[in-house]
mmCIF file with all atom_site columns, C-alpha atoms in Angstrom:
data_model
loop_
_atom_site.group_PDB
_atom_site.id
_atom_site.type_symbol
_atom_site.label_atom_id
_atom_site.label_alt_id
_atom_site.label_comp_id
_atom_site.label_asym_id
_atom_site.label_entity_id
_atom_site.label_seq_id
_atom_site.pdbx_PDB_ins_code
_atom_site.Cartn_x
_atom_site.Cartn_y
_atom_site.Cartn_z
_atom_site.occupancy
_atom_site.B_iso_or_equiv
_atom_site.pdbx_formal_charge
_atom_site.auth_seq_id
_atom_site.auth_comp_id
_atom_site.auth_asym_id
_atom_site.auth_atom_id
_atom_site.pdbx_PDB_model_num
ATOM 1   C CA . MET T 1 1   ? 17.052 -1.279  6.598   1.00 53.00 ? 1   MET T CA 1
ATOM 2   C CA . THR T 1 2   ? 18.138 2.544   5.705   1.00 51.00 ? 2   THR T CA 1
ATOM 3   C CA . ASP T 1 3   ? 19.025 3.964   8.710   1.00 61.00 ? 3   ASP T CA 1
ATOM 4   C CA . ASP T 1 4   ? 17.323 7.325   8.206   1.00 85.00 ? 4   ASP T CA 1
ATOM 5   C CA . TRP T 1 5   ? 13.757 5.872   7.251   1.00 90.00 ? 5   TRP T CA 1
ATOM 6   C CA . GLU T 1 6   ? 12.155 7.229   10.193  1.00 91.00 ? 6   GLU T CA 1
ATOM 7   C CA . ARG T 1 7   ? 13.436 11.079  9.856   1.00 92.00 ? 7   ARG T CA 1
ATOM 8   C CA . ARG T 1 8   ? 12.659 10.897  6.052   1.00 91.00 ? 8   ARG T CA 1
ATOM 9   C CA . LEU T 1 9   ? 9.133  10.240  6.679   1.00 94.00 ? 9   LEU T CA 1
ATOM 10  C CA . ARG T 1 10  ? 8.672  12.644  9.454   1.00 93.00 ? 10  ARG T CA 1
ATOM 11  C CA . ASP T 1 11  ? 10.360 15.459  7.409   1.00 93.00 ? 11  ASP T CA 1
ATOM 12  C CA . HIS T 1 12  ? 8.002  14.883  4.861   1.00 93.00 ? 12  HIS T CA 1
ATOM 13  C CA . GLY T 1 13  ? 4.885  15.192  7.222   1.00 93.00 ? 13  GLY T CA 1
ATOM 14  C CA . PHE T 1 14  ? 4.534  11.783  7.335   1.00 94.00 ? 14  PHE T CA 1
ATOM 15  C CA . ARG T 1 15  ? 3.843  9.148   10.599  1.00 93.00 ? 15  ARG T CA 1
ATOM 16  C CA . ILE T 1 16  ? 6.209  6.344   11.266  1.00 93.00 ? 16  ILE T CA 1
ATOM 17  C CA . THR T 1 17  ? 3.913  3.553   10.996  1.00 93.00 ? 17  THR T CA 1
ATOM 18  C CA . PRO T 1 18  ? 4.340  -0.397  11.319  1.00 93.00 ? 18  PRO T CA 1
ATOM 19  C CA . GLN T 1 19  ? 2.969  -1.178  7.564   1.00 94.00 ? 19  GLN T CA 1
ATOM 20  C CA . ARG T 1 20  ? 5.385  1.686   6.462   1.00 95.00 ? 20  ARG T CA 1
ATOM 21  C CA . GLN T 1 21  ? 8.120  -0.417  8.474   1.00 95.00 ? 21  GLN T CA 1
ATOM 22  C CA . LEU T 1 22  ? 6.770  -3.606  6.958   1.00 96.00 ? 22  LEU T CA 1
ATOM 23  C CA . VAL T 1 23  ? 6.581  -2.698  3.473   1.00 96.00 ? 23  VAL T CA 1
ATOM 24  C CA . LEU T 1 24  ? 9.899  -1.363  3.202   1.00 95.00 ? 24  LEU T CA 1
ATOM 25  C CA . GLU T 1 25  ? 11.517 -4.169  5.023   1.00 95.00 ? 25  GLU T CA 1
ATOM 26  C CA . ALA T 1 26  ? 9.933  -6.458  2.573   1.00 96.00 ? 26  ALA T CA 1
ATOM 27  C CA . VAL T 1 27  ? 11.257 -4.638  -0.476  1.00 94.00 ? 27  VAL T CA 1
ATOM 28  C CA . GLU T 1 28  ? 14.682 -4.989  1.204   1.00 92.00 ? 28  GLU T CA 1
ATOM 29  C CA . THR T 1 29  ? 14.361 -8.589  1.788   1.00 94.00 ? 29  THR T CA 1
ATOM 30  C CA . LEU T 1 30  ? 12.899 -9.028  -1.836  1.00 92.00 ? 30  LEU T CA 1
ATOM 31  C CA . ARG T 1 31  ? 15.413 -6.487  -3.550  1.00 86.00 ? 31  ARG T CA 1
ATOM 32  C CA . HIS T 1 32  ? 13.223 -6.211  -6.340  1.00 86.00 ? 32  HIS T CA 1
ATOM 33  C CA . GLY T 1 33  ? 9.748  -6.676  -5.942  1.00 91.00 ? 33  GLY T CA 1
ATOM 34  C CA . THR T 1 34  ? 6.152  -6.306  -7.766  1.00 94.00 ? 34  THR T CA 1
ATOM 35  C CA . PRO T 1 35  ? 3.625  -4.818  -5.272  1.00 96.00 ? 35  PRO T CA 1
ATOM 36  C CA . GLU T 1 36  ? 1.928  -7.948  -5.120  1.00 97.00 ? 36  GLU T CA 1
ATOM 37  C CA . GLU T 1 37  ? 5.180  -9.847  -4.019  1.00 96.00 ? 37  GLU T CA 1
ATOM 38  C CA . ILE T 1 38  ? 5.707  -7.194  -1.394  1.00 97.00 ? 38  ILE T CA 1
ATOM 39  C CA . LEU T 1 39  ? 2.112  -7.932  -0.051  1.00 97.00 ? 39  LEU T CA 1
ATOM 40  C CA . VAL T 1 40  ? 2.905  -11.699 0.198   1.00 97.00 ? 40  VAL T CA 1
ATOM 41  C CA . GLU T 1 41  ? 5.979  -10.769 1.828   1.00 97.00 ? 41  GLU T CA 1
ATOM 42  C CA . VAL T 1 42  ? 4.177  -8.494  4.440   1.00 97.00 ? 42  VAL T CA 1
ATOM 43  C CA . GLN T 1 43  ? 1.426  -10.542 5.453   1.00 97.00 ? 43  GLN T CA 1
ATOM 44  C CA . ARG T 1 44  ? 4.170  -13.175 6.361   1.00 96.00 ? 44  ARG T CA 1
ATOM 45  C CA . THR T 1 45  ? 4.008  -10.933 9.493   1.00 94.00 ? 45  THR T CA 1
ATOM 46  C CA . ALA T 1 46  ? 0.894  -9.104  9.122   1.00 95.00 ? 46  ALA T CA 1
ATOM 47  C CA . SER T 1 47  ? -2.183 -11.245 7.635   1.00 94.00 ? 47  SER T CA 1
ATOM 48  C CA . GLY T 1 48  ? -4.419 -8.137  8.251   1.00 94.00 ? 48  GLY T CA 1
ATOM 49  C CA . VAL T 1 49  ? -2.397 -5.798  5.071   1.00 95.00 ? 49  VAL T CA 1
ATOM 50  C CA . ASN T 1 50  ? -4.086 -5.930  1.984   1.00 95.00 ? 50  ASN T CA 1
ATOM 51  C CA . LEU T 1 51  ? -3.151 -4.866  -1.662  1.00 97.00 ? 51  LEU T CA 1
ATOM 52  C CA . SER T 1 52  ? -4.455 -1.253  -1.522  1.00 96.00 ? 52  SER T CA 1
ATOM 53  C CA . THR T 1 53  ? -2.555 -0.352  1.758   1.00 96.00 ? 53  THR T CA 1
ATOM 54  C CA . ILE T 1 54  ? 0.367  -1.921  -0.080  1.00 97.00 ? 54  ILE T CA 1
ATOM 55  C CA . TYR T 1 55  ? 0.228  0.780   -3.211  1.00 96.00 ? 55  TYR T CA 1
ATOM 56  C CA . ARG T 1 56  ? -0.339 3.412   -0.839  1.00 96.00 ? 56  ARG T CA 1
ATOM 57  C CA . THR T 1 57  ? 2.470  2.991   1.217   1.00 96.00 ? 57  THR T CA 1
ATOM 58  C CA . LEU T 1 58  ? 4.856  2.606   -1.809  1.00 97.00 ? 58  LEU T CA 1
ATOM 59  C CA . GLU T 1 59  ? 3.681  5.865   -3.139  1.00 96.00 ? 59  GLU T CA 1
ATOM 60  C CA . VAL T 1 60  ? 4.695  7.399   0.307   1.00 96.00 ? 60  VAL T CA 1
ATOM 61  C CA . LEU T 1 61  ? 7.892  5.809   0.566   1.00 96.00 ? 61  LEU T CA 1
ATOM 62  C CA . GLU T 1 62  ? 8.500  6.502   -3.031  1.00 93.00 ? 62  GLU T CA 1
ATOM 63  C CA . GLU T 1 63  ? 7.935  10.236  -2.341  1.00 94.00 ? 63  GLU T CA 1
ATOM 64  C CA . VAL T 1 64  ? 10.325 10.542  0.421   1.00 94.00 ? 64  VAL T CA 1
ATOM 65  C CA . GLY T 1 65  ? 12.881 8.760   -1.372  1.00 91.00 ? 65  GLY T CA 1
ATOM 66  C CA . LEU T 1 66  ? 13.077 5.014   0.072   1.00 93.00 ? 66  LEU T CA 1
ATOM 67  C CA . VAL T 1 67  ? 12.353 3.338   -2.873  1.00 92.00 ? 67  VAL T CA 1
ATOM 68  C CA . THR T 1 68  ? 12.448 3.592   -6.384  1.00 89.00 ? 68  THR T CA 1
ATOM 69  C CA . HIS T 1 69  ? 10.616 1.861   -9.294  1.00 88.00 ? 69  HIS T CA 1
ATOM 70  C CA . ALA T 1 70  ? 11.212 0.432   -12.652 1.00 84.00 ? 70  ALA T CA 1
ATOM 71  C CA . HIS T 1 71  ? 9.228  -1.267  -15.191 1.00 82.00 ? 71  HIS T CA 1
ATOM 72  C CA . ILE T 1 72  ? 11.393 -4.610  -15.643 1.00 82.00 ? 72  ILE T CA 1
ATOM 73  C CA . GLY T 1 73  ? 8.151  -6.267  -17.270 1.00 76.00 ? 73  GLY T CA 1
ATOM 74  C CA . HIS T 1 74  ? 5.385  -5.846  -19.129 1.00 78.00 ? 74  HIS T CA 1
ATOM 75  C CA . GLY T 1 75  ? 2.957  -6.540  -15.953 1.00 81.00 ? 75  GLY T CA 1
ATOM 76  C CA . PRO T 1 76  ? 2.947  -3.635  -12.952 1.00 86.00 ? 76  PRO T CA 1
ATOM 77  C CA . PRO T 1 77  ? 6.632  -1.846  -11.777 1.00 88.00 ? 77  PRO T CA 1
ATOM 78  C CA . THR T 1 78  ? 9.083  -3.484  -9.836  1.00 87.00 ? 78  THR T CA 1
ATOM 79  C CA . TYR T 1 79  ? 10.536 -1.622  -6.758  1.00 89.00 ? 79  TYR T CA 1
ATOM 80  C CA . HIS T 1 80  ? 13.521 -1.451  -4.855  1.00 84.00 ? 80  HIS T CA 1
ATOM 81  C CA . ALA T 1 81  ? 15.173 0.181   -2.020  1.00 86.00 ? 81  ALA T CA 1
ATOM 82  C CA . VAL T 1 82  ? 17.121 3.189   -2.637  1.00 83.00 ? 82  VAL T CA 1
ATOM 83  C CA . ASP T 1 83  ? 20.633 3.430   -2.155  1.00 73.00 ? 83  ASP T CA 1
ATOM 84  C CA . GLU T 1 84  ? 23.814 5.243   -3.240  1.00 62.00 ? 84  GLU T CA 1
ATOM 85  C CA . HIS T 1 85  ? 24.602 2.822   -5.916  1.00 77.00 ? 85  HIS T CA 1
ATOM 86  C CA . VAL T 1 86  ? 22.402 3.638   -8.869  1.00 82.00 ? 86  VAL T CA 1
ATOM 87  C CA . HIS T 1 87  ? 22.160 0.817   -10.692 1.00 86.00 ? 87  HIS T CA 1
ATOM 88  C CA . ILE T 1 88  ? 20.619 -0.920  -14.148 1.00 89.00 ? 88  ILE T CA 1
ATOM 89  C CA . HIS T 1 89  ? 17.967 -4.049  -14.535 1.00 88.00 ? 89  HIS T CA 1
ATOM 90  C CA . LEU T 1 90  ? 19.290 -6.760  -16.860 1.00 92.00 ? 90  LEU T CA 1
ATOM 91  C CA . VAL T 1 91  ? 16.042 -9.165  -17.467 1.00 90.00 ? 91  VAL T CA 1
ATOM 92  C CA . CYS T 1 92  ? 16.597 -12.143 -19.052 1.00 92.00 ? 92  CYS T CA 1
ATOM 93  C CA . ASP T 1 93  ? 13.450 -13.156 -21.163 1.00 89.00 ? 93  ASP T CA 1
ATOM 94  C CA . ARG T 1 94  ? 13.931 -16.628 -20.565 1.00 91.00 ? 94  ARG T CA 1
ATOM 95  C CA . CYS T 1 95  ? 14.287 -17.400 -16.729 1.00 90.00 ? 95  CYS T CA 1
ATOM 96  C CA . LYS T 1 96  ? 12.830 -14.258 -15.471 1.00 86.00 ? 96  LYS T CA 1
ATOM 97  C CA . VAL T 1 97  ? 16.077 -13.739 -13.215 1.00 87.00 ? 97  VAL T CA 1
ATOM 98  C CA . VAL T 1 98  ? 17.047 -9.933  -12.800 1.00 86.00 ? 98  VAL T CA 1
ATOM 99  C CA . GLN T 1 99  ? 20.607 -8.802  -12.192 1.00 89.00 ? 99  GLN T CA 1
ATOM 100 C CA . SER T 1 100 ? 21.634 -5.328  -11.160 1.00 87.00 ? 100 SER T CA 1
ATOM 101 C CA . VAL T 1 101 ? 24.737 -3.833  -12.647 1.00 91.00 ? 101 VAL T CA 1
ATOM 102 C CA . PRO T 1 102 ? 26.345 -0.693  -11.933 1.00 91.00 ? 102 PRO T CA 1
ATOM 103 C CA . ALA T 1 103 ? 24.613 2.375   -13.915 1.00 89.00 ? 103 ALA T CA 1
ATOM 104 C CA . SER T 1 104 ? 28.334 3.274   -14.656 1.00 91.00 ? 104 SER T CA 1
ATOM 105 C CA . VAL T 1 105 ? 28.589 0.774   -17.251 1.00 94.00 ? 105 VAL T CA 1
ATOM 106 C CA . ALA T 1 106 ? 25.707 3.223   -19.535 1.00 93.00 ? 106 ALA T CA 1
ATOM 107 C CA . GLU T 1 107 ? 27.733 6.341   -19.091 1.00 93.00 ? 107 GLU T CA 1
ATOM 108 C CA . SER T 1 108 ? 29.155 6.709   -22.496 1.00 95.00 ? 108 SER T CA 1
ATOM 109 C CA . PHE T 1 109 ? 25.374 6.133   -23.592 1.00 94.00 ? 109 PHE T CA 1
ATOM 110 C CA . VAL T 1 110 ? 23.865 8.482   -21.772 1.00 93.00 ? 110 VAL T CA 1
ATOM 111 C CA . GLU T 1 111 ? 26.289 10.972  -22.210 1.00 95.00 ? 111 GLU T CA 1
ATOM 112 C CA . GLN T 1 112 ? 25.979 10.491  -26.067 1.00 96.00 ? 112 GLN T CA 1
ATOM 113 C CA . LEU T 1 113 ? 22.114 10.985  -25.462 1.00 95.00 ? 113 LEU T CA 1
ATOM 114 C CA . GLU T 1 114 ? 22.461 14.144  -23.877 1.00 95.00 ? 114 GLU T CA 1
ATOM 115 C CA . ALA T 1 115 ? 25.720 15.483  -26.305 1.00 97.00 ? 115 ALA T CA 1
ATOM 116 C CA . GLU T 1 116 ? 23.614 14.773  -29.619 1.00 97.00 ? 116 GLU T CA 1
ATOM 117 C CA . TYR T 1 117 ? 19.893 15.229  -28.276 1.00 97.00 ? 117 TYR T CA 1
ATOM 118 C CA . GLY T 1 118 ? 19.786 17.225  -25.360 1.00 97.00 ? 118 GLY T CA 1
ATOM 119 C CA . PHE T 1 119 ? 18.317 14.246  -23.529 1.00 96.00 ? 119 PHE T CA 1
ATOM 120 C CA . ARG T 1 120 ? 19.206 14.095  -19.916 1.00 93.00 ? 120 ARG T CA 1
ATOM 121 C CA . THR T 1 121 ? 18.384 10.078  -18.740 1.00 89.00 ? 121 THR T CA 1
ATOM 122 C CA . ASP T 1 122 ? 16.947 8.895   -15.230 1.00 84.00 ? 122 ASP T CA 1
ATOM 123 C CA . ILE T 1 123 ? 19.386 5.612   -15.593 1.00 83.00 ? 123 ILE T CA 1
ATOM 124 C CA . SER T 1 124 ? 17.358 4.176   -12.602 1.00 77.00 ? 124 SER T CA 1
ATOM 125 C CA . HIS T 1 125 ? 14.389 3.453   -14.463 1.00 76.00 ? 125 HIS T CA 1
ATOM 126 C CA . VAL T 1 126 ? 16.298 1.545   -17.507 1.00 83.00 ? 126 VAL T CA 1
ATOM 127 C CA . SER T 1 127 ? 15.627 -2.197  -18.032 1.00 87.00 ? 127 SER T CA 1
ATOM 128 C CA . VAL T 1 128 ? 17.650 -4.094  -20.638 1.00 91.00 ? 128 VAL T CA 1
ATOM 129 C CA . HIS T 1 129 ? 15.761 -7.099  -21.575 1.00 90.00 ? 129 HIS T CA 1
ATOM 130 C CA . GLY T 1 130 ? 17.829 -10.083 -23.684 1.00 92.00 ? 130 GLY T CA 1
ATOM 131 C CA . LEU T 1 131 ? 19.302 -13.688 -22.368 1.00 94.00 ? 131 LEU T CA 1
ATOM 132 C CA . CYS T 1 132 ? 21.064 -14.142 -19.496 1.00 93.00 ? 132 CYS T CA 1
ATOM 133 C CA . GLU T 1 133 ? 25.048 -15.807 -19.368 1.00 92.00 ? 133 GLU T CA 1
ATOM 134 C CA . SER T 1 134 ? 23.249 -19.288 -18.532 1.00 91.00 ? 134 SER T CA 1
ATOM 135 C CA . CYS T 1 135 ? 20.346 -18.823 -21.155 1.00 92.00 ? 135 CYS T CA 1
ATOM 136 C CA . LYS T 1 136 ? 22.033 -17.260 -24.196 1.00 88.00 ? 136 LYS T CA 1
ATOM 137 C CA . ASP T 1 137 ? 23.375 -20.512 -25.386 1.00 85.00 ? 137 ASP T CA 1
ATOM 138 C CA . ARG T 1 138 ? 21.534 -22.915 -24.636 1.00 82.00 ? 138 ARG T CA 1
ATOM 139 C CA . ASP T 1 139 ? 18.758 -24.518 -27.002 1.00 75.00 ? 139 ASP T CA 1
ATOM 140 C CA . PHE T 1 140 ? 15.295 -24.116 -25.975 1.00 65.00 ? 140 PHE T CA 1
ATOM 141 C CA . GLU T 1 141 ? 11.765 -25.459 -27.115 1.00 60.00 ? 141 GLU T CA 1
ATOM 142 C CA . PRO T 1 142 ? 9.493  -22.454 -27.505 1.00 57.00 ? 142 PRO T CA 1
ATOM 143 C CA . GLU T 1 143 ? 6.411  -22.654 -26.238 1.00 56.00 ? 143 GLU T CA 1
ATOM 144 C CA . ALA T 1 144 ? 3.195  -21.074 -27.131 1.00 53.00 ? 144 ALA T CA 1
ATOM 145 C CA . ASP T 1 145 ? 3.420  -17.922 -25.729 1.00 57.00 ? 145 ASP T CA 1
ATOM 146 C CA . ASP T 1 146 ? 7.362  -17.605 -25.332 1.00 55.00 ? 146 ASP T CA 1
ATOM 147 C CA . PRO T 1 147 ? 8.270  -14.332 -27.361 1.00 56.00 ? 147 PRO T CA 1
ATOM 148 C CA . LEU T 1 148 ? 11.730 -15.653 -28.543 1.00 53.00 ? 148 LEU T CA 1
#
């Protein structure tokens, strides 16, 4: 777990609580998780925790810089721990696997956006959708709700 999580909470005027520790541990265990997935992970240890506690705790953890979120799909945001390695999410629309790649792969794109449009990009929220290496060359029978 992030070494300075307790200090960060205290520095921002928040108390250290078991729920905050459990949610942070769940985020780190899952690597990428929706609030509902984080709830399931937390309830393995603390069955009395509810979804509203998860949302409130994620808000606090994001405010102090311990977690961040990305909009990987059309549903709720996906949370992951903040680390020194900013990354982009590659989301396979077929098998739903999420792969993290270094933000540096988009460096020239980000530089071009700023040079041509004056737009400074927060790359930590970027998700790129498509087909992963395993899915891109395989034939699939489309299902009724399959967007591809």
